[in-house]
Amino acid sequence: MKINVLGASGGLGDGSATTAILVGETVLLDAGTGLTHLSVDDAAAIQHVFLSHAHLDHVVGLPLLVDTLFERLSDTRRSLTVHALPAVIDILKKHLFNQHLWPDFSTLPTRNRAVMRLSPLTPGHTIVCQDRQPMNVTPFLVTHRVPACGFHVESPDTRFVFSGDTTLDASMLSRLNALGQIDILMLECAFPNHHHRLAESSGHMTPALVAELLRRLNQAPAQIWISHLKPEYRQQVIAELEAALYGQRWLCL
Ligand SMILES: Nc1ncnc2c1ncn2[C@@H]1O[C@@H]2COP(=O)(O)O[C@H]2[C@H]1O
């Protein structure tokens, strides 16, 4: 499985970009500012966009992406399928593609031939995508400030789990444990430990919570990728992870 992390930061600054992960050539997980790193031709290959939630840092690139691809999509009568929880689709329709902040591309150029299709996700139900190899994407609910999910992406050679934005919760833990061996676990860690109250109220992880989650997994993932660090706290979070995950192998995106 080819995983191209275009952005994985919890904010802006020092060249960082927010969450956008290209899996294979046709599947995009979240549409943050990382999308700016793609060429237009590479962007045009995307067929499926999976959104973990509606927060701006994860969706801001989507309206620009659809606009950029409008002519290519409409000329070839294709559409970009945006998969999201029903509550997230409601937010996108009401607050983003509402004809005020941005055109409603789910009705353009016409409702029948729209270049963007909003497709509701059901937790636990798999969407089968055809890339160079089959890619099965399954959402699972997580606990964030707004309705949110993570994704389990499986190809014949790799099992990749993307937590999205979440704090530690029992249902995510049992979902991860039910998967068995995970090849790559991409886990968020937005705040340092002294901000544990803010992490809890805003639905994020700290190094202490990451360490607890990993302790409670039945099987250690082959690779652990830590993401979504808030730039202001990056060095502190890395130092705390080094202490909390001493002896484990992980990398910070
Ligand atoms: N109570 C709060 N006080 C300060 N910042 C907050 C609060 N709640 C949310 N945020 C910030 O708002 C951001 C929205 O996106 P994130 O969830 O990535 O991260 C969140 C925090 O950085």
Coordinates of N, CA and C in Angstrom, one line a residue, residues 76-159:
T76 N -15.8 14.7 -18.4 CA -15.8 13.3 -18.5 C -17.0 12.6 -17.8
R77 N -17.9 13.5 -17.3 CA -19.1 13.0 -16.6 C -18.7 12.1 -15.4
R78 N -17.7 12.5 -14.7 CA -17.3 11.8 -13.5 C -17.6 12.6 -12.3
S79 N -17.6 12.0 -11.1 CA -17.8 12.7 -9.9 C -16.8 12.3 -8.8
L80 N -16.5 13.2 -7.9 CA -15.7 12.8 -6.8 C -16.6 12.4 -5.7
T81 N -16.4 11.2 -5.1 CA -17.3 10.7 -4.1 C -16.7 11.1 -2.7
V82 N -17.5 11.9 -2.0 CA -17.1 12.3 -0.6 C -17.8 11.5 0.4
H83 N -17.1 10.6 1.1 CA -17.7 9.7 2.1 C -17.5 10.3 3.5
A84 N -18.7 10.5 4.2 CA -18.6 11.1 5.5 C -19.8 10.6 6.3
L85 N -19.7 10.7 7.7 CA -20.8 10.4 8.5 C -22.0 11.3 8.1
P86 N -23.3 10.8 8.3 CA -24.4 11.7 7.9 C -24.4 13.0 8.6
A87 N -24.0 13.0 9.9 CA -23.9 14.3 10.6 C -22.9 15.3 10.0
V88 N -21.8 14.7 9.5 CA -20.8 15.5 8.8 C -21.3 16.1 7.5
I89 N -22.0 15.2 6.8 CA -22.6 15.7 5.5 C -23.5 16.8 5.7
D90 N -24.3 16.7 6.8 CA -25.3 17.8 7.1 C -24.5 19.1 7.4
I91 N -23.4 19.0 8.1 CA -22.6 20.2 8.4 C -22.0 20.8 7.1
L92 N -21.5 19.9 6.2 CA -20.9 20.4 5.0 C -21.9 21.1 4.1
K93 N -23.1 20.6 4.1 CA -24.2 21.2 3.3 C -24.6 22.5 3.8
K94 N -24.7 22.6 5.2 CA -25.3 23.8 5.8 C -24.2 24.9 5.9
H95 N -23.0 24.5 6.2 CA -22.0 25.6 6.5 C -20.9 25.8 5.5
L96 N -20.8 24.8 4.5 CA -19.7 25.0 3.6 C -20.2 25.1 2.1
F97 N -20.8 24.0 1.6 CA -21.3 24.0 0.3 C -22.7 24.6 0.3
N98 N -22.9 25.8 0.7 CA -24.2 26.4 1.0 C -24.5 27.6 0.0
Q99 N -23.8 27.7 -1.0 CA -23.9 28.7 -2.0 C -23.4 30.1 -1.5
H100 N -23.1 30.2 -0.2 CA -22.6 31.5 0.3 C -21.1 31.4 0.5
L101 N -20.7 30.4 1.3 CA -19.3 30.2 1.6 C -18.6 29.6 0.3
W102 N -19.4 28.7 -0.3 CA -18.9 28.0 -1.5 C -20.0 27.5 -2.3
P103 N -19.9 27.4 -3.7 CA -21.0 26.8 -4.5 C -21.3 25.4 -4.0
D104 N -22.5 25.0 -4.2 CA -22.9 23.6 -3.9 C -22.6 22.7 -5.0
F105 N -21.4 22.1 -5.0 CA -21.0 21.3 -6.1 C -21.7 20.0 -6.2
S106 N -22.5 19.7 -5.2 CA -23.3 18.4 -5.3 C -24.5 18.6 -6.2
T107 N -24.7 19.8 -6.7 CA -25.8 20.1 -7.7 C -25.2 20.7 -9.0
L108 N -23.9 20.7 -9.2 CA -23.3 21.4 -10.3 C -22.5 20.4 -11.2
P109 N -22.5 20.5 -12.5 CA -23.3 21.5 -13.3 C -24.8 21.3 -13.3
T110 N -25.2 20.1 -13.0 CA -26.7 19.9 -12.8 C -26.8 18.8 -11.7
R111 N -27.9 18.7 -11.1 CA -28.1 17.8 -10.0 C -27.8 16.3 -10.4
N112 N -28.2 16.0 -11.7 CA -28.0 14.6 -12.2 C -26.5 14.3 -12.5
R113 N -25.8 15.3 -12.9 CA -24.4 15.1 -13.4 C -23.4 15.8 -12.5
A114 N -23.8 15.9 -11.2 CA -22.9 16.7 -10.2 C -21.5 16.1 -10.2
V115 N -20.6 17.1 -10.0 CA -19.1 16.7 -9.9 C -18.7 16.2 -8.6
M116 N -19.6 16.4 -7.6 CA -19.3 15.9 -6.2 C -20.5 15.2 -5.7
R117 N -20.3 14.0 -5.2 CA -21.4 13.2 -4.6 C -21.1 13.0 -3.1
L118 N -22.1 13.3 -2.3 CA -21.9 13.2 -0.8 C -22.5 11.8 -0.4
S119 N -21.7 10.9 0.1 CA -22.2 9.6 0.3 C -22.0 9.3 1.8
P120 N -23.2 9.0 2.5 CA -23.1 8.7 4.0 C -22.4 7.4 4.3
L121 N -21.6 7.5 5.4 CA -20.9 6.4 5.9 C -21.7 5.7 7.0
T122 N -21.6 4.4 7.2 CA -22.1 3.8 8.3 C -21.0 3.1 9.1
P123 N -20.8 3.4 10.3 CA -19.7 2.8 11.1 C -19.7 1.3 10.9
G124 N -18.5 0.7 10.6 CA -18.5 -0.8 10.5 C -18.8 -1.3 9.1
H125 N -19.3 -0.4 8.2 CA -19.6 -0.9 6.9 C -18.5 -0.5 5.9
T126 N -18.0 -1.5 5.2 CA -16.8 -1.3 4.3 C -17.2 -0.7 3.0
I127 N -16.4 0.3 2.5 CA -16.5 0.8 1.2 C -15.3 0.1 0.4
V128 N -15.7 -0.5 -0.7 CA -14.6 -1.2 -1.5 C -14.2 -0.2 -2.6
C129 N -12.9 0.1 -2.6 CA -12.4 1.1 -3.6 C -11.4 0.3 -4.5
Q130 N -11.4 0.6 -5.8 CA -10.5 -0.1 -6.7 C -9.4 0.8 -7.1
D131 N -8.2 0.6 -6.5 CA -7.0 1.3 -6.9 C -6.2 0.4 -7.7
R132 N -4.9 0.5 -7.7 CA -4.1 -0.6 -8.4 C -4.4 -1.9 -7.8
Q133 N -4.7 -1.9 -6.5 CA -5.1 -3.2 -5.9 C -6.4 -2.8 -5.1
P134 N -7.2 -3.8 -4.8 CA -8.5 -3.5 -4.0 C -8.1 -2.8 -2.7
M135 N -8.9 -1.9 -2.3 CA -8.7 -1.2 -1.0 C -10.0 -1.1 -0.3
N136 N -10.1 -1.7 0.9 CA -11.3 -1.7 1.6 C -11.2 -0.7 2.8
V137 N -12.1 0.3 2.8 CA -12.1 1.4 3.8 C -13.3 1.2 4.7
T138 N -13.0 1.1 6.0 CA -14.1 0.9 7.0 C -14.0 1.9 8.1
P139 N -15.1 2.7 8.3 CA -15.0 3.7 9.3 C -15.4 3.1 10.7
F140 N -14.8 3.7 11.7 CA -15.2 3.4 13.1 C -15.3 4.7 13.9
L141 N -16.3 4.7 14.8 CA -16.5 6.0 15.5 C -15.4 6.2 16.5
V142 N -15.1 7.5 16.7 CA -14.2 7.9 17.7 C -14.8 9.1 18.5
T143 N -14.1 9.5 19.6 CA -14.7 10.5 20.4 C -13.9 11.8 20.2
H144 N -14.6 12.8 19.6 CA -14.0 14.1 19.3 C -15.0 15.1 19.8
R145 N -14.7 16.4 19.6 CA -15.7 17.5 20.0 C -16.9 17.5 19.1
V146 N -16.8 16.9 17.9 CA -17.9 16.9 16.9 C -18.0 15.4 16.4
P147 N -19.1 15.1 15.7 CA -19.1 13.7 15.2 C -17.9 13.3 14.4
A148 N -17.3 12.2 14.7 CA -16.0 11.9 14.0 C -15.8 10.4 13.9
C149 N -15.0 10.0 13.0 CA -14.6 8.6 12.9 C -13.1 8.5 12.5
G150 N -12.6 7.3 12.6 CA -11.3 7.0 12.1 C -11.5 6.0 11.0
F151 N -10.5 5.5 10.3 CA -10.6 4.6 9.2 C -9.6 3.5 9.3
H152 N -10.1 2.3 9.0 CA -9.3 1.1 8.8 C -9.2 0.8 7.3
V153 N -8.0 0.9 6.8 CA -7.9 0.7 5.3 C -7.1 -0.6 5.1
E154 N -7.6 -1.4 4.3 CA -7.0 -2.7 4.1 C -6.8 -3.0 2.6
S155 N -5.6 -3.3 2.3 CA -5.3 -3.8 0.9 C -4.7 -5.2 1.1
P156 N -4.5 -6.0 0.0 CA -4.0 -7.4 0.2 C -2.7 -7.4 1.0
D157 N -1.9 -6.3 1.0 CA -0.6 -6.5 1.7 C -0.5 -5.6 3.0
T158 N -1.4 -4.8 3.3 CA -1.3 -3.9 4.4 C -2.6 -3.6 5.1
R159 N -2.5 -3.5 6.5 CA -3.6 -3.1 7.3 C -3.2 -1.8 8.0

